[in-house]
Coordinates of C-alpha atoms in Angstrom, one line a residue:
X11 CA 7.7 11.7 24.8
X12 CA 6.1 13.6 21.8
X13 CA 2.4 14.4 22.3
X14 CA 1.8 12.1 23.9
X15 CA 3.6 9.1 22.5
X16 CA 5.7 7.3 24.1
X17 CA 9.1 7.0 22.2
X18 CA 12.9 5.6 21.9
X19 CA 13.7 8.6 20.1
X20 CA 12.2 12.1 19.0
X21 CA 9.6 11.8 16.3
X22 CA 6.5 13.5 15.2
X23 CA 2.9 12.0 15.6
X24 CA 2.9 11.2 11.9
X25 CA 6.3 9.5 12.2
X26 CA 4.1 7.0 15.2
X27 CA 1.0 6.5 13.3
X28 CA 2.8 5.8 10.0
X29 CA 4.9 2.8 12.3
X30 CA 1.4 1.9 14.4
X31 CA -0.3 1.7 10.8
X32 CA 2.3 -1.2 9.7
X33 CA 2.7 -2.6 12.9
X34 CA -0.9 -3.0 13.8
X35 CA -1.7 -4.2 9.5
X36 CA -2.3 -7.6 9.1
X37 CA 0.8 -7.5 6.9
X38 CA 2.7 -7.3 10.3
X39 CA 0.5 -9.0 13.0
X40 CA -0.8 -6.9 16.0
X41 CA 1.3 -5.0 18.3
X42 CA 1.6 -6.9 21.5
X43 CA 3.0 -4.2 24.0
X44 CA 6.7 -5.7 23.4
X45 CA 8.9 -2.4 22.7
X46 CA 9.5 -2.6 19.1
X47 CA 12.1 -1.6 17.0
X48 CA 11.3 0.2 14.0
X49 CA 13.0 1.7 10.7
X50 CA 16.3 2.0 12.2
X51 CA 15.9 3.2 15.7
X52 CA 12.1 4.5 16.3
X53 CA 10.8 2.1 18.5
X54 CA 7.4 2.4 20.5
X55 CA 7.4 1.6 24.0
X56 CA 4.7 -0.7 25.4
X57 CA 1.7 -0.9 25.8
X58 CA -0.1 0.0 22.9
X59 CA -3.4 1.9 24.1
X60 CA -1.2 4.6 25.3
X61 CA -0.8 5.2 21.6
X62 CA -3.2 7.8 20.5
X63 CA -3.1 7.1 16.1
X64 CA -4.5 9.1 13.7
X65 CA -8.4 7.5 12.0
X66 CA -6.2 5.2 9.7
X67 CA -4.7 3.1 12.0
X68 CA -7.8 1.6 12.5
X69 CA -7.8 -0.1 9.2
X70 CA -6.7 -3.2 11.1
X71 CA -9.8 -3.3 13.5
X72 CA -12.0 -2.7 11.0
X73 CA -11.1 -5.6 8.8
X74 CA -13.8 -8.5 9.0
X75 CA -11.9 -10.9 7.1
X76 CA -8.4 -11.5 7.8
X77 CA -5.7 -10.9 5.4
X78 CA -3.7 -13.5 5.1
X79 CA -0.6 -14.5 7.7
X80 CA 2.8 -12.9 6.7
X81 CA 1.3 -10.9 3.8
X82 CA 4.0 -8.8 2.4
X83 CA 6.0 -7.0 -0.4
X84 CA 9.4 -7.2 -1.8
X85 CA 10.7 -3.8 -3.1
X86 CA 12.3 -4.6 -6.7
X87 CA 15.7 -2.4 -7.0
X88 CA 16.5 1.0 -6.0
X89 CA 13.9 4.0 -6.2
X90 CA 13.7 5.0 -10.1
X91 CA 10.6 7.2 -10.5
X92 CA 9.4 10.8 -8.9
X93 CA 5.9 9.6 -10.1
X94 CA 5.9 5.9 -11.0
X95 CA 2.4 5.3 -12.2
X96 CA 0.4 2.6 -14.5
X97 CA 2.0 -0.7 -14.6
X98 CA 1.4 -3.0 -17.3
X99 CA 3.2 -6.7 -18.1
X100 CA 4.2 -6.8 -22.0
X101 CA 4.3 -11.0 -22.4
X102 CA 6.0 -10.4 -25.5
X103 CA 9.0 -8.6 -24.4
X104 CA 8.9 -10.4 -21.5
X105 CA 9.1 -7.0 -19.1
X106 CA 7.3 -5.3 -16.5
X107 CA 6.7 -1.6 -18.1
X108 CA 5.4 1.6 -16.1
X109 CA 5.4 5.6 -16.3
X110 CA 7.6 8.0 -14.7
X111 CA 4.8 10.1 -15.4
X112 CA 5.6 13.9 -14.6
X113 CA 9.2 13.1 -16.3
X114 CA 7.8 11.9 -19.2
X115 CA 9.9 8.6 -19.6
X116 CA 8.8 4.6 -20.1
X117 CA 10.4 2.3 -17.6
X118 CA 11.0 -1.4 -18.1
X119 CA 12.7 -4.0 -15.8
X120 CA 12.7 -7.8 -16.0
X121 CA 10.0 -9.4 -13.7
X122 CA 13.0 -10.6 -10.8
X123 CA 14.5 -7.1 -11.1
X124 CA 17.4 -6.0 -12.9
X125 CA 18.9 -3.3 -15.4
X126 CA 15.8 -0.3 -15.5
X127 CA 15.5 1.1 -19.3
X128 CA 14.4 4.5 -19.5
X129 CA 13.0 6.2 -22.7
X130 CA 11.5 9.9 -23.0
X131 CA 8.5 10.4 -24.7
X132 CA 7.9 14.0 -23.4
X133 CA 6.5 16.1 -20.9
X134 CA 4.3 13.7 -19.8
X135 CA 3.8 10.4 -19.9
X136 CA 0.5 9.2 -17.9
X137 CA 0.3 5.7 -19.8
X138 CA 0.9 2.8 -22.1
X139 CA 0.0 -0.3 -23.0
X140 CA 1.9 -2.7 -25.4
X141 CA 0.4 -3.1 -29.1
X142 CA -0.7 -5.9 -30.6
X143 CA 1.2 -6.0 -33.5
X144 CA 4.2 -4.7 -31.8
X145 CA 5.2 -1.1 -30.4
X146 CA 3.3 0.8 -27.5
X147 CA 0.4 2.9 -27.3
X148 CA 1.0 6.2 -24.6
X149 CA -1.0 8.7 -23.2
X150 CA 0.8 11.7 -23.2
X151 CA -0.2 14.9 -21.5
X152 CA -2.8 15.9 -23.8
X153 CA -3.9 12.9 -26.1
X154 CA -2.2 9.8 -26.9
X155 CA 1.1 8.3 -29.3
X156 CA 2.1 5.4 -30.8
X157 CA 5.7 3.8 -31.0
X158 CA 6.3 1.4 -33.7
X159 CA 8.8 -0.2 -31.2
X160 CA 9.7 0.1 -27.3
X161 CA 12.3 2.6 -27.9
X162 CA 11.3 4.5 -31.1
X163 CA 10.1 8.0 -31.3
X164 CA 6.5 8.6 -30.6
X165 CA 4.0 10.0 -33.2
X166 CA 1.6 11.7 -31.3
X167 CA -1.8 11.9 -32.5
X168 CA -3.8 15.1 -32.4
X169 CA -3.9 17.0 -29.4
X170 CA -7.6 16.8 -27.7
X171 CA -7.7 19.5 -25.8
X172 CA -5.7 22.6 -25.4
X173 CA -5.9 23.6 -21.7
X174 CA -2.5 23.6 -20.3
X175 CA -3.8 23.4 -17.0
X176 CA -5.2 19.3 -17.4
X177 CA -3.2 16.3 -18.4
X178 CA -3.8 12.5 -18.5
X179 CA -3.3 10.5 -15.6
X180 CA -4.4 6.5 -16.3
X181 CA -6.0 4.1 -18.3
X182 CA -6.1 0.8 -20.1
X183 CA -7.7 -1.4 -22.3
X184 CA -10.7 -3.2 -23.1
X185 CA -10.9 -6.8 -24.2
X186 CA -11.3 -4.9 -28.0
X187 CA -8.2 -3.8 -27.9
X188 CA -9.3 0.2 -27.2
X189 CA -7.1 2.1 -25.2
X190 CA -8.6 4.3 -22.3
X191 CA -6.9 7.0 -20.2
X192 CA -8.7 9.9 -18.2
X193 CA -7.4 13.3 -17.4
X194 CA -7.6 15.4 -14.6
X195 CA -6.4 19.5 -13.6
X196 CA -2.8 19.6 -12.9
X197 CA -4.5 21.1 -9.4
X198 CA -7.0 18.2 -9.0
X199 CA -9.6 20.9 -9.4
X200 CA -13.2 19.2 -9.1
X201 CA -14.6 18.2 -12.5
X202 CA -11.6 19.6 -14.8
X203 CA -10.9 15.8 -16.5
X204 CA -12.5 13.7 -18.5
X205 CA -12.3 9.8 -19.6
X206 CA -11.3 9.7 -23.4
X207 CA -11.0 6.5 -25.5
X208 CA -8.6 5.4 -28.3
X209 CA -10.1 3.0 -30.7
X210 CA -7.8 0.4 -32.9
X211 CA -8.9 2.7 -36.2
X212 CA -7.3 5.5 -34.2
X213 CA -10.3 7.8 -33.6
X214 CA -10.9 9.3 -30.8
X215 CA -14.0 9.6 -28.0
X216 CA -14.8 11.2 -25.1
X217 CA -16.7 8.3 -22.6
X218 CA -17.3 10.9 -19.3
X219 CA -16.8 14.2 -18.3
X220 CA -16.9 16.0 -15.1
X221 CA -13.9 13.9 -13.5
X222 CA -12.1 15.2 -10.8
X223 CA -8.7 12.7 -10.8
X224 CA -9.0 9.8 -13.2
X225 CA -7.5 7.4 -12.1
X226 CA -7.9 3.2 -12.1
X227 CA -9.5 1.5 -15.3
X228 CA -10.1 -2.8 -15.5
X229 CA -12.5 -4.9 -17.2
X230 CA -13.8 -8.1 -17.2
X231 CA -12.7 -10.8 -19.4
X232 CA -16.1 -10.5 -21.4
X233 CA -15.7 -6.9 -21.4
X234 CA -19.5 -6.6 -20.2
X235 CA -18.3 -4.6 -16.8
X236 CA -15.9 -2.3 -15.9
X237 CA -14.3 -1.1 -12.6
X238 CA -13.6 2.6 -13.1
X239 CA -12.0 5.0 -9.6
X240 CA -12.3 8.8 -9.6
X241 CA -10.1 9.4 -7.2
X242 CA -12.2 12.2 -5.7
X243 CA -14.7 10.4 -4.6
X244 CA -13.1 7.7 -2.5
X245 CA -14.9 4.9 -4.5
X246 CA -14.2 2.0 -7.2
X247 CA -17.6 2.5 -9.5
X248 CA -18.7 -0.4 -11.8
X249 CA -20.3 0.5 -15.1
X250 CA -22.1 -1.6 -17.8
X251 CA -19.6 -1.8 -20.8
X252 CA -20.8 -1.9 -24.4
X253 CA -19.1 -0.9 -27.6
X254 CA -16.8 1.2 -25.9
X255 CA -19.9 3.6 -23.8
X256 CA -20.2 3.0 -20.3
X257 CA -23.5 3.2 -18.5
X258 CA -25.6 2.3 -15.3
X259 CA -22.7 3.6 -12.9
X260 CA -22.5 2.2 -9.6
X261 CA -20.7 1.9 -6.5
X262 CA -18.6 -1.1 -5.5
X263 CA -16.6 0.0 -2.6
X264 CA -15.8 3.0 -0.3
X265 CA -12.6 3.7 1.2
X266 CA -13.0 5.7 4.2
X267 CA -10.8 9.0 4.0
X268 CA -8.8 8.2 6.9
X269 CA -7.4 4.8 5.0
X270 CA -6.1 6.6 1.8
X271 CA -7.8 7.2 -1.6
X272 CA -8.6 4.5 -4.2
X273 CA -5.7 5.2 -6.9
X274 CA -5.1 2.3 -9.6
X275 CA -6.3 -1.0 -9.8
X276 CA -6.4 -4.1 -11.8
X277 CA -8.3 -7.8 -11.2
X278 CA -7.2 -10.8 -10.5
X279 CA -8.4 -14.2 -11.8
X280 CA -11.2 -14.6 -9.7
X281 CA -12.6 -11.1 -10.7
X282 CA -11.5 -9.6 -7.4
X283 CA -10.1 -6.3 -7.3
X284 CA -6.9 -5.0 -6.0
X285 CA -6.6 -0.9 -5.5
X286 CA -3.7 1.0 -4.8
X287 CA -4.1 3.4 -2.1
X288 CA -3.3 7.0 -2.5
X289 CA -2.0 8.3 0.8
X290 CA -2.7 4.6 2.5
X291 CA 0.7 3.2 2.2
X292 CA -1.3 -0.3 1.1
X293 CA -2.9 -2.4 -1.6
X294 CA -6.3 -3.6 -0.8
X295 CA -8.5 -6.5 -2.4
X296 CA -11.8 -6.2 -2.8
X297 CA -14.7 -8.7 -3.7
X298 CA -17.0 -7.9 -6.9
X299 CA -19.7 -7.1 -3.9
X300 CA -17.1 -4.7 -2.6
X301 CA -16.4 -6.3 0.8
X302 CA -12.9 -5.7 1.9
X303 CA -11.0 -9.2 1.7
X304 CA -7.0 -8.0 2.0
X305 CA -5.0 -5.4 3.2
X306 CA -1.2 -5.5 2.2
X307 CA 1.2 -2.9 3.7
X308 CA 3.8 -1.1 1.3
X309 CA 6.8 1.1 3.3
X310 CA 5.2 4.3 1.1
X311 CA 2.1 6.0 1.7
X312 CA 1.5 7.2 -1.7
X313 CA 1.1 3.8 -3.7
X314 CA -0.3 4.6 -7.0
X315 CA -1.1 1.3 -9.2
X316 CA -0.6 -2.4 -9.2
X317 CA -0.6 -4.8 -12.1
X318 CA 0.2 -8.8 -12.5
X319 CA 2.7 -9.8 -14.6
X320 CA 5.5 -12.5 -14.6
X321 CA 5.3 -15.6 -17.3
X322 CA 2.6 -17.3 -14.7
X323 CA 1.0 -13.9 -13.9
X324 CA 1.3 -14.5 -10.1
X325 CA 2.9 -11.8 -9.3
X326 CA 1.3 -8.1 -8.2
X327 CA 4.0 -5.2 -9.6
X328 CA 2.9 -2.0 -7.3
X329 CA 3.9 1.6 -8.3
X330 CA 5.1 4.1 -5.9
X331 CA 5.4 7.9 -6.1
X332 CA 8.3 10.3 -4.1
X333 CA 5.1 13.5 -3.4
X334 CA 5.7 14.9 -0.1
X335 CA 7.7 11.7 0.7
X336 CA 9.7 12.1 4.4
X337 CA 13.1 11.5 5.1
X338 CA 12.8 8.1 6.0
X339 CA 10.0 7.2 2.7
X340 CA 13.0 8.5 0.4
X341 CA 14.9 5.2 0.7
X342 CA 12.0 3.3 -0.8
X343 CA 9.3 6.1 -2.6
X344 CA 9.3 5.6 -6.2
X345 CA 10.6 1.8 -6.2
X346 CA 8.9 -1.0 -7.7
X347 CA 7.3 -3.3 -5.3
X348 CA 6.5 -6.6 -5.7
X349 CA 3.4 -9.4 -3.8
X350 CA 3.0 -12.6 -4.4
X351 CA -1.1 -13.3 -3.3
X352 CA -2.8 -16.6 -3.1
X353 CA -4.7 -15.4 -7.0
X354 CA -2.5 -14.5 -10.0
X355 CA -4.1 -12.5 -12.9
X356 CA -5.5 -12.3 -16.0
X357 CA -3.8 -11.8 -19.2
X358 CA -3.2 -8.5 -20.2
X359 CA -4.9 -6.9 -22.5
X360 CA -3.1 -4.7 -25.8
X361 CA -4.0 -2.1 -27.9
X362 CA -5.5 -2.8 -31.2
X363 CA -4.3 -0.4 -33.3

């Protein structure tokens, strides 16, 4: 007994509510007072209202439409990344790519798993997007770079800002073929980022300021909206799209604090959205009229982005990140994770230049 919780073994409240969280997700069904066992040994005695969770176990109750039976992810190979951030599928290549961001490097796997390349482009790489005439575009920590191919040198472009103190985070592209990524304080302090844009001529544009954690960028196929998450505060926004400015911001959805923070996202072929959540150990899909549709558990509570990707685009490719992961998140924080939803994507969408 810990606090309260009835136990099989010592734990701490937050080792409970992290297993009552899964357990009680529609990714797992309900718990029905059975004693269940649990990550190797933690199991939680019955019944279940003797269980006293932290605010975000609730995300089950609180769910008006239910996520579909058996929902569930597949981790993909072995933990490669500290920070694992910003998937993207590269069709040409055939390859799921993403970002060990705070070590700088460009991962790539096959879309089953297999062999993970790894290719340093420096201190930081926040990032990329494949090019359309071949090579990537990456966001390094304070501007972008181009690589003529996958695993050729960057040439960074001009720096465009000097403050050591902020970096990029995320981005992508628009239907143009302009590359996007915002910034934030390597403290998350409020207001310190910005969202900057890369056009295919290779100038460059600043589209907002005052962000706090940029974070998640998608658009729709006629590039007339876009879904746009500040992490700080707890919402996916809409904006009007046009020439590359965004205007008339709005708000789509709310994640209450207790479920996480909105992190990346991307849409799938209905226009729905699906957001990582920072802290929530899940992906969620949203409607364009922000009603919460699905909740899908992941075994790590800080998921950072998701992406589809595959030949048939069916498949969601979630990030992971090892912060302040516990003993028993280390055998699965910074994998690649994998869902297979009733929706697939959209196509991806390059960089121009």
């Amino acid at each position: 007994m810990t606090d309260g919780y009835p136990l099989g073994r010592v734990g701490t409240p937050a080792d409970v509510a992290g297993a009552v969280h899964y357990l009680a997700s529609a990714a797992a069904g309900f718990v029905t007072g059975a004693v269940l066992p649990v990550d190797g040994g933690l199991s939680l005695a019955s019944p279940a209202a003797y269980l006293r969770p932290r605010p975000a176990v609730a995300i089950s109750a609180r769910l008006t439409r239910a996520t579909r039976e058996g929902a569930m992810v597949e981790q993909l190979g072995a933990p490669v990344a500290g920070h694992g951030e910003g998937p993207c599928w590269d069709p040409a290549a055939g390859l799921v790519r993403w970002v060990d961001l705070e070590r700088g490097d460009l991962l790539a796997t096959p879309p089953g798993g297999g062999p993970v390349t790894r290719h340093h482009v420096g201190a930081v790489a926040a990032a990329l997007r494949p090019r359309a005439a071949g090579g990537l575009v990456v966001a390094v920590e304070r501007g972008f770079a181009l690589l003529d191919a996958p695993d050729a040198q960057p040439r960074p472009l001009p720096e465009l800002w000097t403050d050591p103190t902020v970096r990029m985070n995320d981005g992508g592209c628009d239907p143009a073929g302009r590359f996007y990524c915002g910034s934030m304080g390597y403290d998350s302090r409020p207001g310190a980022g910005a969202l900057h844009r890369l056009d295919p001529d290779g100038s460059t544009h600043t589209v907002l300021t005052g962000v706090t954690i940029s974070n998640g960028l998608a658009f729709t196929p006629d590039g007339a909206t876009a879904y746009y998450v500040d992490t700080a505060t707890g919402r996916i926004d809409a904006f009007d799209a046009h020439d590359g400015a965004l205007s008339h911001r709005r708000p789509v959805a709310t994640v209450p604090p207790g479920d996480g923070a909105p992190d990346g996202l991307t849409l799938d072929a209905q226009g729905h959205l699906w957001v990582a959540l920072w802290g929530g150990g899940a992906i969620r899909r949203y409607s364009p009229a922000g009603e919460l549709e699905e909740h899908v558990a992941v075994p790590v509570r800080h998921v950072t982005a998701c992406t589809f990707g595959g030949a048939d685009l069916a498949t969601l490719y979630i990030t992971t990140s090892t912060v302040d992961a516990t003993d028993d998140e280390h055998r699965y924080a910074g994998a690649l994770f994998t869902h297979r939803p009733a929706v697939g994507g959209l196509p991806p969408l390059p960089y121009a230049g």
